[in-house]
Tab-separated table of C-alpha atoms in Angstrom:
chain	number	residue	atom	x	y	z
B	1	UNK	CA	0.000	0.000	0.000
B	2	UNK	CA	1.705	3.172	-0.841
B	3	UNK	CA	2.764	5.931	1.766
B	4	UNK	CA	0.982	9.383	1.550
B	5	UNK	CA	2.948	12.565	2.783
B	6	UNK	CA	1.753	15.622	3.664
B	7	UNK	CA	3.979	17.282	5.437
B	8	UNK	CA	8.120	18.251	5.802
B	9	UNK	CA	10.526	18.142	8.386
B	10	UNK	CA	13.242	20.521	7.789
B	11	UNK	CA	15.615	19.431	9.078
B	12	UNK	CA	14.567	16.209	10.306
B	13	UNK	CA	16.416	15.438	13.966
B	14	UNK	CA	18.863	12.753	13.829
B	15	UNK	CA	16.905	10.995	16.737
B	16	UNK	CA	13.937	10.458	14.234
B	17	UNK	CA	14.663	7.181	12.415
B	18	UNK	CA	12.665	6.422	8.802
B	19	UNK	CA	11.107	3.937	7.878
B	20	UNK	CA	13.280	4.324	4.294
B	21	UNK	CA	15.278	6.916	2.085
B	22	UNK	CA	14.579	8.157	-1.185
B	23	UNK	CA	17.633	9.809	-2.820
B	24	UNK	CA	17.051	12.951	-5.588
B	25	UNK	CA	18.913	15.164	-7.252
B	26	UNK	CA	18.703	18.850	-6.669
B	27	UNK	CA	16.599	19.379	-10.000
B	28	UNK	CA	13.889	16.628	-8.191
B	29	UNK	CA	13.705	17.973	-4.607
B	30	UNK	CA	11.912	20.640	-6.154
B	31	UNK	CA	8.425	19.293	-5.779
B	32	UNK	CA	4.758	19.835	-4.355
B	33	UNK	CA	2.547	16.592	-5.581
B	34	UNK	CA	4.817	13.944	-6.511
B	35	UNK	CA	4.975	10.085	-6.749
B	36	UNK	CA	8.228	9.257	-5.461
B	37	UNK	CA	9.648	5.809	-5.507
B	38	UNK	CA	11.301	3.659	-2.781
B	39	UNK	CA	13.228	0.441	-2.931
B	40	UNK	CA	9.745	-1.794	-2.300
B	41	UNK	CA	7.132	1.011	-2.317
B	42	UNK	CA	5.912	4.480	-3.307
B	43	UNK	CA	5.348	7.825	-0.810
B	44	UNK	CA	2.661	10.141	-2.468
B	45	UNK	CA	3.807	13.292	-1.918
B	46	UNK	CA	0.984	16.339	-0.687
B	47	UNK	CA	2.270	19.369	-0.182
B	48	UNK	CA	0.471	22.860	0.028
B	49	UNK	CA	2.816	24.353	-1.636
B	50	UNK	CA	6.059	23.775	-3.706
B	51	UNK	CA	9.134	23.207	-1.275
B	52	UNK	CA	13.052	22.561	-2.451
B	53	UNK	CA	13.880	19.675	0.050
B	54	UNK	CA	17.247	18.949	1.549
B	55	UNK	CA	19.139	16.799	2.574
B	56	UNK	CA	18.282	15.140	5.792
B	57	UNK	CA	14.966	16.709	5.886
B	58	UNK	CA	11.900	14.123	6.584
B	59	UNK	CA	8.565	13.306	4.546
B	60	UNK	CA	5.693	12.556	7.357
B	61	UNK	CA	3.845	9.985	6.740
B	62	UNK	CA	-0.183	9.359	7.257
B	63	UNK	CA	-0.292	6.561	9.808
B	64	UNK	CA	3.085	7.453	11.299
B	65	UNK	CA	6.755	7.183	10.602
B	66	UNK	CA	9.047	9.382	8.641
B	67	UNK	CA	10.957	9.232	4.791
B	68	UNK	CA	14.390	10.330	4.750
B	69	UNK	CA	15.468	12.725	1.838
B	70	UNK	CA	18.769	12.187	0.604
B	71	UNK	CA	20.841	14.358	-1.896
B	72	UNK	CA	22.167	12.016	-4.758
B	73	UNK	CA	25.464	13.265	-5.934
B	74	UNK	CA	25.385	15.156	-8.926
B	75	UNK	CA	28.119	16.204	-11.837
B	76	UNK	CA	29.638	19.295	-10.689
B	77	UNK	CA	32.430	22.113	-11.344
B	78	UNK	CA	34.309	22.889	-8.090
B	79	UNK	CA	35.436	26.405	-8.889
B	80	UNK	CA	38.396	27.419	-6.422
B	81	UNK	CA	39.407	31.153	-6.569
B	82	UNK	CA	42.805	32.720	-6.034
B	83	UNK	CA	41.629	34.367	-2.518
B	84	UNK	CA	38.196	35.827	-1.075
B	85	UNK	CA	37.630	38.969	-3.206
B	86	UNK	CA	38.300	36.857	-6.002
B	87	UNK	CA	35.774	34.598	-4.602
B	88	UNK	CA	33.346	37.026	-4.460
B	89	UNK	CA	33.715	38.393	-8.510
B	90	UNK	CA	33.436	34.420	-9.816
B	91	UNK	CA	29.891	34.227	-7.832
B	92	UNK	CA	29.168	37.735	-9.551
B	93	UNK	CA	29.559	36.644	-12.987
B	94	UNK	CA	27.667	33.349	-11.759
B	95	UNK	CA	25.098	35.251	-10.510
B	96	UNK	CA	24.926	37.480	-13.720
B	97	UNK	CA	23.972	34.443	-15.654
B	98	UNK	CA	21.248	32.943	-12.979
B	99	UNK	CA	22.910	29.955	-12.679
B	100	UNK	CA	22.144	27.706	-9.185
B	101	UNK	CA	25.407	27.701	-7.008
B	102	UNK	CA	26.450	26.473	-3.773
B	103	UNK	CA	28.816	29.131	-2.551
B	104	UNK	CA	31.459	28.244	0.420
B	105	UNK	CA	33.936	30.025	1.911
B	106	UNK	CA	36.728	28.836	-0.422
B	107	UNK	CA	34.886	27.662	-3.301
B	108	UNK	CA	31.501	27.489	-5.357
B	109	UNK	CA	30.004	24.431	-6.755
B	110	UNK	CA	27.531	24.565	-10.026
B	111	UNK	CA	26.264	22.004	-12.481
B	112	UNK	CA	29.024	21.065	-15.021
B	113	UNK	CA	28.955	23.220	-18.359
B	114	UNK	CA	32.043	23.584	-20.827
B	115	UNK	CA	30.718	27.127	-21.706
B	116	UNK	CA	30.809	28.124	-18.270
B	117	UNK	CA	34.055	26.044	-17.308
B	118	UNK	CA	35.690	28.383	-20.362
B	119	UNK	CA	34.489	31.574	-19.288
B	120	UNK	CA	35.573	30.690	-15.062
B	121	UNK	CA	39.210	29.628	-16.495
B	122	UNK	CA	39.262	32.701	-18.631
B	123	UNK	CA	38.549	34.572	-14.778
B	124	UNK	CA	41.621	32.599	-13.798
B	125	UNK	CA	39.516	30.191	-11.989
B	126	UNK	CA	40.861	26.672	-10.872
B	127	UNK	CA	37.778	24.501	-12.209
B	128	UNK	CA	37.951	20.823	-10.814
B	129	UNK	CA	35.293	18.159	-12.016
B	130	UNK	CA	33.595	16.676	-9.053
B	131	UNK	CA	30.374	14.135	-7.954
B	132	UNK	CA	28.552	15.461	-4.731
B	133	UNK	CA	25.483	15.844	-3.653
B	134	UNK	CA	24.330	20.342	-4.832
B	135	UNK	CA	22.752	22.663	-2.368
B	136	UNK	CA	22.792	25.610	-4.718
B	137	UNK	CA	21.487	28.625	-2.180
B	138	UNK	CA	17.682	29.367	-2.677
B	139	UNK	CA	17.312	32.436	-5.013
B	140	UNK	CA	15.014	35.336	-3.089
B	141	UNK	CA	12.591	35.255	-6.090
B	142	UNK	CA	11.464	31.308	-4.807
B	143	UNK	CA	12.180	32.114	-0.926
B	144	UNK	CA	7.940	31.676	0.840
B	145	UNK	CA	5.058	31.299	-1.177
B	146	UNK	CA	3.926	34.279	-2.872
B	147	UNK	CA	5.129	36.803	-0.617
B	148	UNK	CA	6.294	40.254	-2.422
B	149	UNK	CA	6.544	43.697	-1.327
B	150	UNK	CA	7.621	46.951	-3.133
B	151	UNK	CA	11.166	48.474	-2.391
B	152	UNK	CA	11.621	52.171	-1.547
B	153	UNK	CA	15.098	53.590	-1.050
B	154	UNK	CA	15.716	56.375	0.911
B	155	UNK	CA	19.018	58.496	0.359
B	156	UNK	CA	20.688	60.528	3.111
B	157	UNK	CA	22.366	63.668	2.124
């Protein structure tokens, strides 16, 4: 009988222990209503609204008990600058192009393009090819369901 969902846990505490895992790739944690398949079974996933899970964060289940999320690894560029401010002009030009990143202290991660790769090397960026699981940060246009509000700026003389 499949599992219905309703309901995230974000992050799930380490002291709740599933009932099973289902592991997705950034692109697929995306999701609102969703049939999502387990080793033996299937979790139909409810939500009110879309949510990008993470990993570690727990499906609740109807009846009881818990599904663990897990991020798969994906195909990735690790881009390593030459120091911080460096750092900082790399995510720029990222940024410039809308392109999901995961941005660390000492490097950024994105999905694996040669265009891209060209362009970062050309910005004498170290570009490494890796396989881990992507947490590219949430952009502010898909932070809480429909919430908007106008800007007004205010300069002091």
């Amino acid at each position: 009988m499949p599992y219905r969902s309703t309901e995230v846990i974000s992050p799930g505490r380490p002291d709740m222990t599933p009932l099973h895992s289902v592991t997705l790739t950034h692109d697929a944690r995306h999701l609102r209503r969703k049939l999502l398949h387990l080793e033996d079974d299937v979790v139909m996933l409810d939500l009110k609204e879309p949510v990008m899970l993470a990993d570690g964060d727990l499906l609740v289940l109807e009846g009881g008990g818990y599904i663990r999320i897990v991020a798969a690894p994906e195909a990735l560029y690790e881009i390593r600058p030459r120091d911080p401010l460096h750092l900082i002009e790399l995510a720029w030009h990222l940024g410039n192009r809308h392109l999901p990143a995961q941005i660390e202290t000492g490097r950024i991660l994105i999905a694996r393009d040669p265009v891209i790769r060209q362009m970062l090397e050309g910005l004498s960026a170290e570009v490494i090819e890796v396989s881990e699981p992507f947490h590219p940060l949430r952009g502010a246009y898909h932070a809480g369901g429909g919430h908007s509000h106008g800007h007004s700026h205010h300069h002091h003389g």
